[in-house]
Structure formats: structure tokens, C-alpha cells
mmCIF file of C-alpha atoms in Angstrom:
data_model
loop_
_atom_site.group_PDB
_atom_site.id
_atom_site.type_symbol
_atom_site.label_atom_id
_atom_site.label_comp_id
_atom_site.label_asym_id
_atom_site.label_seq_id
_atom_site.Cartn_x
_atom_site.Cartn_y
_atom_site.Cartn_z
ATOM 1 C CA UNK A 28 -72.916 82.342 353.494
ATOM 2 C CA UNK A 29 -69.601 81.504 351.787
ATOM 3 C CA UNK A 30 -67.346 82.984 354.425
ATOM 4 C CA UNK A 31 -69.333 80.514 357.044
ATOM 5 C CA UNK A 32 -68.670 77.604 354.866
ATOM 6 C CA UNK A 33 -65.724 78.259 354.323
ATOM 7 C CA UNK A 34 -64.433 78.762 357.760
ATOM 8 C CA UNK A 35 -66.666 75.586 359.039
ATOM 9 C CA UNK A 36 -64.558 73.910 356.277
ATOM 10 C CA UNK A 37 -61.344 75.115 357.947
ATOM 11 C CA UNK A 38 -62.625 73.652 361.040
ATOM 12 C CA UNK A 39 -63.273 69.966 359.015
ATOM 13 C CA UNK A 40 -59.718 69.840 358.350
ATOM 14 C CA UNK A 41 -58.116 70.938 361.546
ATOM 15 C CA UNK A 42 -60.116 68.121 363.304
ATOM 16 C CA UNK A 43 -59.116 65.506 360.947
ATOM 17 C CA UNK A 44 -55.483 65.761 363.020
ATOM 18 C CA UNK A 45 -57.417 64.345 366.502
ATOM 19 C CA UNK A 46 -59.096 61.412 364.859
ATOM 20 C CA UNK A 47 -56.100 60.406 363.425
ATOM 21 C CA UNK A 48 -54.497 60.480 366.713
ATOM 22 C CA UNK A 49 -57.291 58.357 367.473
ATOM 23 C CA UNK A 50 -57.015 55.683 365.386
ATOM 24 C CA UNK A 51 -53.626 55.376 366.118
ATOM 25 C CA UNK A 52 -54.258 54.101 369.650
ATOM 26 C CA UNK A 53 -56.788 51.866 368.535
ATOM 27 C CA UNK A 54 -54.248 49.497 367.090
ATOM 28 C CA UNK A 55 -51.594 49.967 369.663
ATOM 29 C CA UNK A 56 -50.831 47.094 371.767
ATOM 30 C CA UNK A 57 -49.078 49.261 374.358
ATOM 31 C CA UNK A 58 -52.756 51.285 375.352
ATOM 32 C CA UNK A 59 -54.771 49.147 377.148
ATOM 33 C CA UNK A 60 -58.362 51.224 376.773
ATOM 34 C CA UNK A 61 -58.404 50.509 373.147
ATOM 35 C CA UNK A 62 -61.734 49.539 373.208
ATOM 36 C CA UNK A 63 -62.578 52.743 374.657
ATOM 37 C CA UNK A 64 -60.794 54.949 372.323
ATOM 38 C CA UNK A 65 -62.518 52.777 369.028
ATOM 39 C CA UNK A 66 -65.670 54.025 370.417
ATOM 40 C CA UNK A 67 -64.546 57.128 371.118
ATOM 41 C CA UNK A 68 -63.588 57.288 367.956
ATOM 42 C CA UNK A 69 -66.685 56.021 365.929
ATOM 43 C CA UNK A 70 -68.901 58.711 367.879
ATOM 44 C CA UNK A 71 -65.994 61.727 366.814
ATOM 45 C CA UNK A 72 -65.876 60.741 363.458
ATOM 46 C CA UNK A 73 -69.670 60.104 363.444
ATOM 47 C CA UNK A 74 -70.237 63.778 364.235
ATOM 48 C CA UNK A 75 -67.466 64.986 361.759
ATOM 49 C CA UNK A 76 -68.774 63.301 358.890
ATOM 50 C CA UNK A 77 -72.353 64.536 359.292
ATOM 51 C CA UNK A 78 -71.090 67.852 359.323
ATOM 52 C CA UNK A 79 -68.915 67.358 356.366
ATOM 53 C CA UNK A 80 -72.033 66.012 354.597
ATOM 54 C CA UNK A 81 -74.138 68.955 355.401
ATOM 55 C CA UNK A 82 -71.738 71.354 354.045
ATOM 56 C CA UNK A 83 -70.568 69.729 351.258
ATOM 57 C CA UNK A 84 -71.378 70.728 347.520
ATOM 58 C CA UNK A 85 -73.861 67.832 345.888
ATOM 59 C CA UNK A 86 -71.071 67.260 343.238
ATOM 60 C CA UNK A 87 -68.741 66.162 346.118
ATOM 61 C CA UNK A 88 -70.728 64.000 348.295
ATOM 62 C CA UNK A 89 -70.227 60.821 347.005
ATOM 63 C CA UNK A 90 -66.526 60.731 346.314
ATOM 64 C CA UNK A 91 -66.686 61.535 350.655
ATOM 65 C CA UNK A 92 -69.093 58.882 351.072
ATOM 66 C CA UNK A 93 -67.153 55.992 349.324
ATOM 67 C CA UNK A 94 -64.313 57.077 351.521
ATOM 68 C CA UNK A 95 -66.444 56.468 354.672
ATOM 69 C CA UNK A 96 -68.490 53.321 353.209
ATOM 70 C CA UNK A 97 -65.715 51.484 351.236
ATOM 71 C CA UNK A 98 -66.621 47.927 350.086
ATOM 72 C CA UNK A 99 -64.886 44.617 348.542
ATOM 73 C CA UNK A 100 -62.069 44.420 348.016
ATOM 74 C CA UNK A 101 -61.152 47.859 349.489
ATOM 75 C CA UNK A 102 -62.449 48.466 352.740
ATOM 76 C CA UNK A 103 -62.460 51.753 354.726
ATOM 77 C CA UNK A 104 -63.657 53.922 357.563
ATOM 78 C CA UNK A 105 -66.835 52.205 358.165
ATOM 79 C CA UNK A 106 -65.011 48.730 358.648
ATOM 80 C CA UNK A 107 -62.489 50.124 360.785
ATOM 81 C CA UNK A 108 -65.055 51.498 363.180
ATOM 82 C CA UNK A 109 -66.718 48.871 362.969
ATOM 83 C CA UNK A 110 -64.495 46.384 363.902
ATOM 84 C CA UNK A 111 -60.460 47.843 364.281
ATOM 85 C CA UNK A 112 -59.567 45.562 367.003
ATOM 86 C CA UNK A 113 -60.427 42.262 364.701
ATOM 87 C CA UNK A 114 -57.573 40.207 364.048
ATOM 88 C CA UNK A 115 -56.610 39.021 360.389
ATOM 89 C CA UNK A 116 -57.869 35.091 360.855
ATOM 90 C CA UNK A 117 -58.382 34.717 357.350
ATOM 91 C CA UNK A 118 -54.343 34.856 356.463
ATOM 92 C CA UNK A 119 -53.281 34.351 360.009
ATOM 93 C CA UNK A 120 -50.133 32.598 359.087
ATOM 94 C CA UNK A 121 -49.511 35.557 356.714
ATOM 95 C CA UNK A 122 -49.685 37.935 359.981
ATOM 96 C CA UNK A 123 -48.027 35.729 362.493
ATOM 97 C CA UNK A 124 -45.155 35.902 359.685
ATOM 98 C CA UNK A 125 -45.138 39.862 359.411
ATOM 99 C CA UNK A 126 -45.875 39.678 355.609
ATOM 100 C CA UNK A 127 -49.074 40.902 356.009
ATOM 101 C CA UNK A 128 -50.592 43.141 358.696
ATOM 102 C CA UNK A 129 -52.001 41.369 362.229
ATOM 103 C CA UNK A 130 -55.171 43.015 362.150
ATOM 104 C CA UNK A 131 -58.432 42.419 359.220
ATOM 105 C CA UNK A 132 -58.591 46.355 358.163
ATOM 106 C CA UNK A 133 -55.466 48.131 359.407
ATOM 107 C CA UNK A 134 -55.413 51.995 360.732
ATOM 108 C CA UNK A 135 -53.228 52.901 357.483
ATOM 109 C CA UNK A 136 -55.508 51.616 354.742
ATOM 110 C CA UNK A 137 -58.440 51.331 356.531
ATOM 111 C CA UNK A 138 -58.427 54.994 358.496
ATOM 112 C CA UNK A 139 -55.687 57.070 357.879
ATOM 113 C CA UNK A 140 -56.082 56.873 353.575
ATOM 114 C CA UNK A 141 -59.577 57.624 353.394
ATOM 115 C CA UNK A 142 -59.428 60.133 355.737
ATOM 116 C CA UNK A 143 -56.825 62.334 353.858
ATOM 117 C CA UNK A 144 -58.682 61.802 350.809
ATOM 118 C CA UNK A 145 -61.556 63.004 352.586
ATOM 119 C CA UNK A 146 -59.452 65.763 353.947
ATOM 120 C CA UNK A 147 -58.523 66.460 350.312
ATOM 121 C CA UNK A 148 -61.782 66.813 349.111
ATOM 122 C CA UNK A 149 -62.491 69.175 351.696
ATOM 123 C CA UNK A 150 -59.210 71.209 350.509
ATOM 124 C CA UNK A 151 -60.506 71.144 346.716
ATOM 125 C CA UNK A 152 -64.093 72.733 348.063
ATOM 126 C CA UNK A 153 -62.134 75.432 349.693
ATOM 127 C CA UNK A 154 -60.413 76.293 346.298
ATOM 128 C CA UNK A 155 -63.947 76.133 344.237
ATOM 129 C CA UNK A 156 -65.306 78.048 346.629
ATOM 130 C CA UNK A 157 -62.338 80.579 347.548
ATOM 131 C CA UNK A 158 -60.957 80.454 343.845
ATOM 132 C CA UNK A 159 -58.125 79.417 342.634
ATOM 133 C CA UNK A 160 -55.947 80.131 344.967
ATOM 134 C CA UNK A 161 -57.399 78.263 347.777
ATOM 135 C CA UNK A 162 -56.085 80.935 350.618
ATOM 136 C CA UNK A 163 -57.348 78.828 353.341
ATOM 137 C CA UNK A 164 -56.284 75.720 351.743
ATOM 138 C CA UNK A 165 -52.358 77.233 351.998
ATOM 139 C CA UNK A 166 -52.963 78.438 355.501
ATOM 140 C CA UNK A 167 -53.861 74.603 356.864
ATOM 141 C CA UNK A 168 -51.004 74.062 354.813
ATOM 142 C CA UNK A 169 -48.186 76.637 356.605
ATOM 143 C CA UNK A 170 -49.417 75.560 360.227
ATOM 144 C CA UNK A 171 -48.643 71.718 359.282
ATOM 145 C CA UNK A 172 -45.848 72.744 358.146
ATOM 146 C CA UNK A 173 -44.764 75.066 360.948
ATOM 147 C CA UNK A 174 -46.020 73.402 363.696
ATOM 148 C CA UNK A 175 -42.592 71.076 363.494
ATOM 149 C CA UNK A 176 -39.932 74.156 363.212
ATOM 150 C CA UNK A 177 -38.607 73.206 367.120
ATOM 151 C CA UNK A 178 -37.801 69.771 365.695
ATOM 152 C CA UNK A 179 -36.065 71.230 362.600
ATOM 153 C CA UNK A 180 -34.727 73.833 364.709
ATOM 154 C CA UNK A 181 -32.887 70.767 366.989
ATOM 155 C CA UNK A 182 -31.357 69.307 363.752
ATOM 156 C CA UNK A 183 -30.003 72.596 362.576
ATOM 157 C CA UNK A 184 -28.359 73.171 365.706
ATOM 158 C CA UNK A 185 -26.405 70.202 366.113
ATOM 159 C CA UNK A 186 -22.179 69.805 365.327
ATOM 160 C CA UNK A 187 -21.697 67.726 362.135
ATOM 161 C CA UNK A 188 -18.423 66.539 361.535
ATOM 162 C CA UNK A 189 -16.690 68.976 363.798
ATOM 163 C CA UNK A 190 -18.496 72.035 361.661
ATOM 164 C CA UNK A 191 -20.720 74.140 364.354
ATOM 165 C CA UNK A 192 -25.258 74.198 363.990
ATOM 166 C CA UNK A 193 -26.932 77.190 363.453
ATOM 167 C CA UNK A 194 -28.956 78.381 366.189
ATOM 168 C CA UNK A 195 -31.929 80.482 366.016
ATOM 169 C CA UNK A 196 -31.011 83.930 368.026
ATOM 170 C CA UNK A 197 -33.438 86.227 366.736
ATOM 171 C CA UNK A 198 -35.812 86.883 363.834
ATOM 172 C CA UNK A 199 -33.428 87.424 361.881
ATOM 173 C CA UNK A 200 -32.385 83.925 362.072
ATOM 174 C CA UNK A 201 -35.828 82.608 361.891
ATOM 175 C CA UNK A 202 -36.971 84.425 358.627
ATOM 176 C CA UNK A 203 -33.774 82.626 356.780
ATOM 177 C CA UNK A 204 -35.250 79.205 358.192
ATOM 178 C CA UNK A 205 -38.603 80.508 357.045
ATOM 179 C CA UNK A 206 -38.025 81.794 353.883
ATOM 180 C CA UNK A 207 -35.953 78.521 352.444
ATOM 181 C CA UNK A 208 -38.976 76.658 353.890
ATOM 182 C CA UNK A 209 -41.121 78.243 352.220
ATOM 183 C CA UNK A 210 -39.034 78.104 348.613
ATOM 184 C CA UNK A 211 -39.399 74.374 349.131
ATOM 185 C CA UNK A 212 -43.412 74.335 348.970
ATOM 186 C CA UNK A 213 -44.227 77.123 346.856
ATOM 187 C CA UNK A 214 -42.617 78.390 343.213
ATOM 188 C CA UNK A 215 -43.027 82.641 344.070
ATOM 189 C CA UNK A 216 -42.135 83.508 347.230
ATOM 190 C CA UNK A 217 -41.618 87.431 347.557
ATOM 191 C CA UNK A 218 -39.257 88.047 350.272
ATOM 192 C CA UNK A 219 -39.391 91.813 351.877
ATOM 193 C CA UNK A 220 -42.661 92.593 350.418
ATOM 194 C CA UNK A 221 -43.230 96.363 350.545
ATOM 195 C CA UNK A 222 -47.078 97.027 352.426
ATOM 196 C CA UNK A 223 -49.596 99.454 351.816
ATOM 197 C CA UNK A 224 -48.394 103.225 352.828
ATOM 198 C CA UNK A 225 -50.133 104.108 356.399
ATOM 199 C CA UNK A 226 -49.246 107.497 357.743
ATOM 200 C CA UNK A 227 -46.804 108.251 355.156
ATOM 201 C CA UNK A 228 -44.862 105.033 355.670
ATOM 202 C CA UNK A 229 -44.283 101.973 353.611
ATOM 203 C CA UNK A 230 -44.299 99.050 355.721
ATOM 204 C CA UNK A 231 -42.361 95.908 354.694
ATOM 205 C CA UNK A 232 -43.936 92.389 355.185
ATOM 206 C CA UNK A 233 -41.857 89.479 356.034
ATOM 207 C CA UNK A 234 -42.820 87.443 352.881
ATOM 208 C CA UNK A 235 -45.682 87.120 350.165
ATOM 209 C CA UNK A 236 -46.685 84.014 348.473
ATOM 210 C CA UNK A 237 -48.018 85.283 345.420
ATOM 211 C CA UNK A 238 -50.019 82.877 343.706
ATOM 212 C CA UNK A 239 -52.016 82.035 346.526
ATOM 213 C CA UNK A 240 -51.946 85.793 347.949
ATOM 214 C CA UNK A 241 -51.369 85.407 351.582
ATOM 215 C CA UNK A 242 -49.038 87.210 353.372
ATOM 216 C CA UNK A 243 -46.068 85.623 355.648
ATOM 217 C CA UNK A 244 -44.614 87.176 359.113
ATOM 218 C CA UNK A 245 -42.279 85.439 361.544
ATOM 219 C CA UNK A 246 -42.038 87.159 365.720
ATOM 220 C CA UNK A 247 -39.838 85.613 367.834
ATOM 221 C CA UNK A 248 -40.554 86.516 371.430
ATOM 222 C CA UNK A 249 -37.758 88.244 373.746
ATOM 223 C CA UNK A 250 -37.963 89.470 377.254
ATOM 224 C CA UNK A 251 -40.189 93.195 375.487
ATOM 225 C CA UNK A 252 -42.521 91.300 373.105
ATOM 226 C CA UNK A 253 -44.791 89.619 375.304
ATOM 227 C CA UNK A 254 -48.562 88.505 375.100
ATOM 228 C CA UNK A 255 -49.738 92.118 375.441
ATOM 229 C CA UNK A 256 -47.093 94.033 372.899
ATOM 230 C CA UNK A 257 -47.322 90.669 370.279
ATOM 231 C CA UNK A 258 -50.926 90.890 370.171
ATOM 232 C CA UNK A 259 -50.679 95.069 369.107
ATOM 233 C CA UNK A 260 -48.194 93.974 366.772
ATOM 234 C CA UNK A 261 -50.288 91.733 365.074
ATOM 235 C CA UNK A 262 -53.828 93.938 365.247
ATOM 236 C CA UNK A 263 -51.682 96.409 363.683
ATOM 237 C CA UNK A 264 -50.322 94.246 360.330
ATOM 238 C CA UNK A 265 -53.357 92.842 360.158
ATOM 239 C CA UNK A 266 -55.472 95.973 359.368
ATOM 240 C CA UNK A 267 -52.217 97.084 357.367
ATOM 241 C CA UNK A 268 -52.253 93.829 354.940
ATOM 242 C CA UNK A 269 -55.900 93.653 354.101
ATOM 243 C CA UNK A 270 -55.040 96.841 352.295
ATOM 244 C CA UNK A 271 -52.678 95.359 350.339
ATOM 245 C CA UNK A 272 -53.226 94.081 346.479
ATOM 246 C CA UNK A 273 -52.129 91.074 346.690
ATOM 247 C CA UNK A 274 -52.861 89.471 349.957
ATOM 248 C CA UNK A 275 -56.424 87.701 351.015
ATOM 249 C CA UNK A 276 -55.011 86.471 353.815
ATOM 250 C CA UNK A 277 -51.983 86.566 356.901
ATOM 251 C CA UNK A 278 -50.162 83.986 358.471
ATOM 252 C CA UNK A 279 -48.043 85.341 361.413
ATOM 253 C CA UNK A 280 -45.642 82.095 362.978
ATOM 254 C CA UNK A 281 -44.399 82.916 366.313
ATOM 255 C CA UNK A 282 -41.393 80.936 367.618
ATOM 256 C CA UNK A 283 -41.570 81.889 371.735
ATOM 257 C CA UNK A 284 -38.209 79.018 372.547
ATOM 258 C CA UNK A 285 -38.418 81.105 376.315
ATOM 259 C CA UNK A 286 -42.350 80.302 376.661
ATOM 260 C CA UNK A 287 -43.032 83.715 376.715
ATOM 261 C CA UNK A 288 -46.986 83.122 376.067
ATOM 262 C CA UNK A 289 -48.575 81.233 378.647
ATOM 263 C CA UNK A 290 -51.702 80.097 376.939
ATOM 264 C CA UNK A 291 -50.421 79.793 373.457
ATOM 265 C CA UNK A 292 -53.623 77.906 372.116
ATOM 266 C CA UNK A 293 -56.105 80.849 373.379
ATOM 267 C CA UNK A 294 -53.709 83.650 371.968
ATOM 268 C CA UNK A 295 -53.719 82.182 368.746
ATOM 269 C CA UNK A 296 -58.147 81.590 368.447
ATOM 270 C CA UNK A 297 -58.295 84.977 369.379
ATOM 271 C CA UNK A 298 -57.216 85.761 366.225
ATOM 272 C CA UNK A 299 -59.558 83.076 363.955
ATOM 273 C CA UNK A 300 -62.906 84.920 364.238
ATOM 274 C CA UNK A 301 -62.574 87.455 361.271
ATOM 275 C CA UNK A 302 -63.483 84.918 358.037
ATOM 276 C CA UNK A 303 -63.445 88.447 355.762
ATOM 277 C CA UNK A 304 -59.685 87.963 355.751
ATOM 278 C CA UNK A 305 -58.469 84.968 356.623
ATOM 279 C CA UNK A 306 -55.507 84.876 359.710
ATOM 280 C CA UNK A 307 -53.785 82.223 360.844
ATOM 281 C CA UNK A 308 -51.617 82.679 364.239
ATOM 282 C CA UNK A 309 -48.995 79.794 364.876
ATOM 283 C CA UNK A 310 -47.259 79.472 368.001
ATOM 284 C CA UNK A 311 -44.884 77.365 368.532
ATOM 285 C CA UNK A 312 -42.452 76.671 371.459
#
């Protein structure tokens, strides 16, 4: 039963990314189906939060519902569903100014705050549940983080002041990106990890994260690691890691720059089913 919440919790979080993108086009003048997408949105959000209350712990459920019901003076979700395309008449000359925000419950205050501390709460179930650590909790975190390496990757590589970018040629490259990432979020990161022995051999994983025991590999695609050879190659660490003392779960980012992977969103749920030990496959391109 915990595995299931736990990976239903997972879910929880990953959503929260698509209403956000909702609510932003609620508020922006540009769209013209804003209407639309506010109802869109009230009906997404409607079904996430009943899920999230039928999972949640008792001890939790109120913190998440003040997030969704608000009240004076601080209003919230349920405001901005209701009515996120009402314009601030009560301080209009305020708005028309700039000082204040145009609209009665803006996206930021009224949407996007509640909703990460709802997201938060979730996180803090995952580490009651999961212990201390909060495995899955540090996986959500790596793929946020992760997901932007192409934009980093564009920075690094352009000429400052006459001095040359790095590129990004091989793995080699990208664990160096990776592992000063990494040193940035989290205080033990153990670079070069040595695996369980399998058939005699000692395998070496990328990187561990030691306090919250998940393990860290970086591919980078090339014209003989495609879909089919990847996917052995990740099988194979997988079974190698669970063995190994310190890891309760994998997170394998894969930087395919060539587009190697055609369907780089099925690849990587092919590899979310197993909840025994958590893995997380990133893709990016």
C-alpha cells in the first residue's frame, strides 16, 4: 500500500507543472480562449485536488485545504477559479498605475503560491512516508533541475570576452556539468561510486548522493547508443544498483543533442512502473 501511495504521490507533483501552465494563460492578454482555459483549468485542478485529498494523511489535510479555500484577506485557488479573469475595480487607479496588479486575485498569489505549498506538502508526505530521505522527493527534484541542461548547455557554449565556451562532446563533458550541478543542491555528492560486484566485476556508477541514497548516471547518445542499446544499458544498472547499500533509487539523465530517440516521453515511462525501487529516466534534447 505504501509503494502505491507513494508513486500516486509522484504523480500529484508531476501534474502540478500543467496547471501551472494553465493558469498562466488565464491571465495573458495575448491568448484569446482564456475563458476556455479558466475552465479548463477549474475541472484539472478539480480532479487533482480530490485525489490529493484521498491520499493524503489526516494530519495533512487541512494545511492542503486552506491552500485551495483561502479567505480574507488572503485569497487563493478557489478565488482564482472562481473568478481569474475579474479585474481589480476596487483599486482601479492603483492598477491602471502599475502599482498594483490589473486583475482582483492574480495567477502569482492567487495560483501559483498555494499551489507550491500544496506541492510542498505533498513532498513532506513523501519523506514521512519514504523516511528521511525522501528518495522520490530528490528524484522530482533532479528532473526539474535537469530538464533545463540544453539552456545551460547554450550559455556555456558561448565566447565571453574573446575566451572560447565549453561545448558538450561526450559524456565525459556532461558528467563535469553534472557533477558541479549537483554540488550546488546537495552537501555529499560521491563522484565514481564503486557498484555492487556482478560476475567478478566492480562496476562504477556515475555519482551517489548519499544522504538521500539515490544513485546518479549521465548517457549521451552517439550514432551506437540508440533507443534499443540505451534501453539494455539501463535494464542492466538498474538490476546492478538495487544491489547496492546505499542506493533506494536511480536517476539516469540522457542528453540525445542529435535526437537520437524518437519518442523520448514513451522511452522514459517505460521505465516508471517498478515503485520497489524508484527510477527516474530524463531525456532531454
Amino acid at each position: 500500500m505504501t509503494r502505491r501511495v507513494l508513486e500516486k504521490i509522484a504523480e500529484l507533483i508531476r501534474r502540478t507543472d500543467t496547471l501551472a501552465s494553465l493558469a498562466d494563460g488565464v491571465q495573458n492578454d495575448a491568448r484569446e480562449n482564456r475563458e476556455d482555459l479558466l475552465r479548463q483549468l477549474a475541472e484539472a485542478y478539480g480532479a487533482w485536488y480530490a485525489e490529493a485529498m484521498a491520499i493524503l494523511p489526516s494530519d495533512h489535510l487541512e494545511a492542503f485545504r486552506k491552500e485551495y479555500e483561502g479567505g480574507f484577506p488572503t485569497y487563493k485557488i478557489k478565488h482564482f477559479l472562481q473568478a481569474g479573469l475579474e479585474l481589480n475595480t476596487i483599486f482601479a487607479e492603483l492598477a491602471a498605475q502599475g502599482t498594483i496588479s490589473k486583475w482582483l486575485y492574480p495567477v502569482s498569489t492567487a495560483f501559483h503560491a498555494p499551489l507550491a505549498e500544496q506541492k510542498q506538502i505533498l513532498r513532506n508526505v513523501v519523506a514521512q512516508i519514504g523516511g528521511s530521505a525522501g528518495t522520490l522527493t530528490t528524484l522530482d527534484s533532479l528532473e526539474e533541475v535537469f530538464r533545463r541542461l540544453p539552456i545551460a548547455v547554450t550559455v556555456l557554449r558561448q565566447e565571453v570576452r574573446g575566451r572560447p565556451g565549453l561545448t558538450v562532446k561526450d559524456e565525459y563533458d556532461l558528467q563535469r556539468i553534472v557533477h558541479a550541478v549537483l554540488c550546488l543542491h546537495h552537501l555529499d555528492v560521491r563522484p565514481e561510486e564503486y557498484g555492487p560486484s556482478r560476475a567478478g566485476a566492480h562496476p562504477r556508477l556515475d555519482f551517489l548522493l548519499k544522504e538521500e541514497r539515490v544513485a546518479v548516471e549521465t548517457k549521451m547518445t552517439r550514432t551506437n547508443l540508440g533507443p534499443r542499446k540505451l534501453g539494455d544499458e539501463l535494464a542492466q544498472d538498474i538490476l546492478r544498483y538495487r544491489a547496492h547499500d546505499y542506493a533506494d533509487a536511480y536517476f539516469a539523465l540522457v542528453y540525445d543533442p542529435e535526437k537520437y530517440i524518437p519518442n523520448a516521453s514513451g522511452f522514459e515511462q517505460d521505465f516508471r512502473a517498478d515503485t520497489s525501487f524508484p527510477v527516474r529516466v530524463v531525456i532531454v534534447q
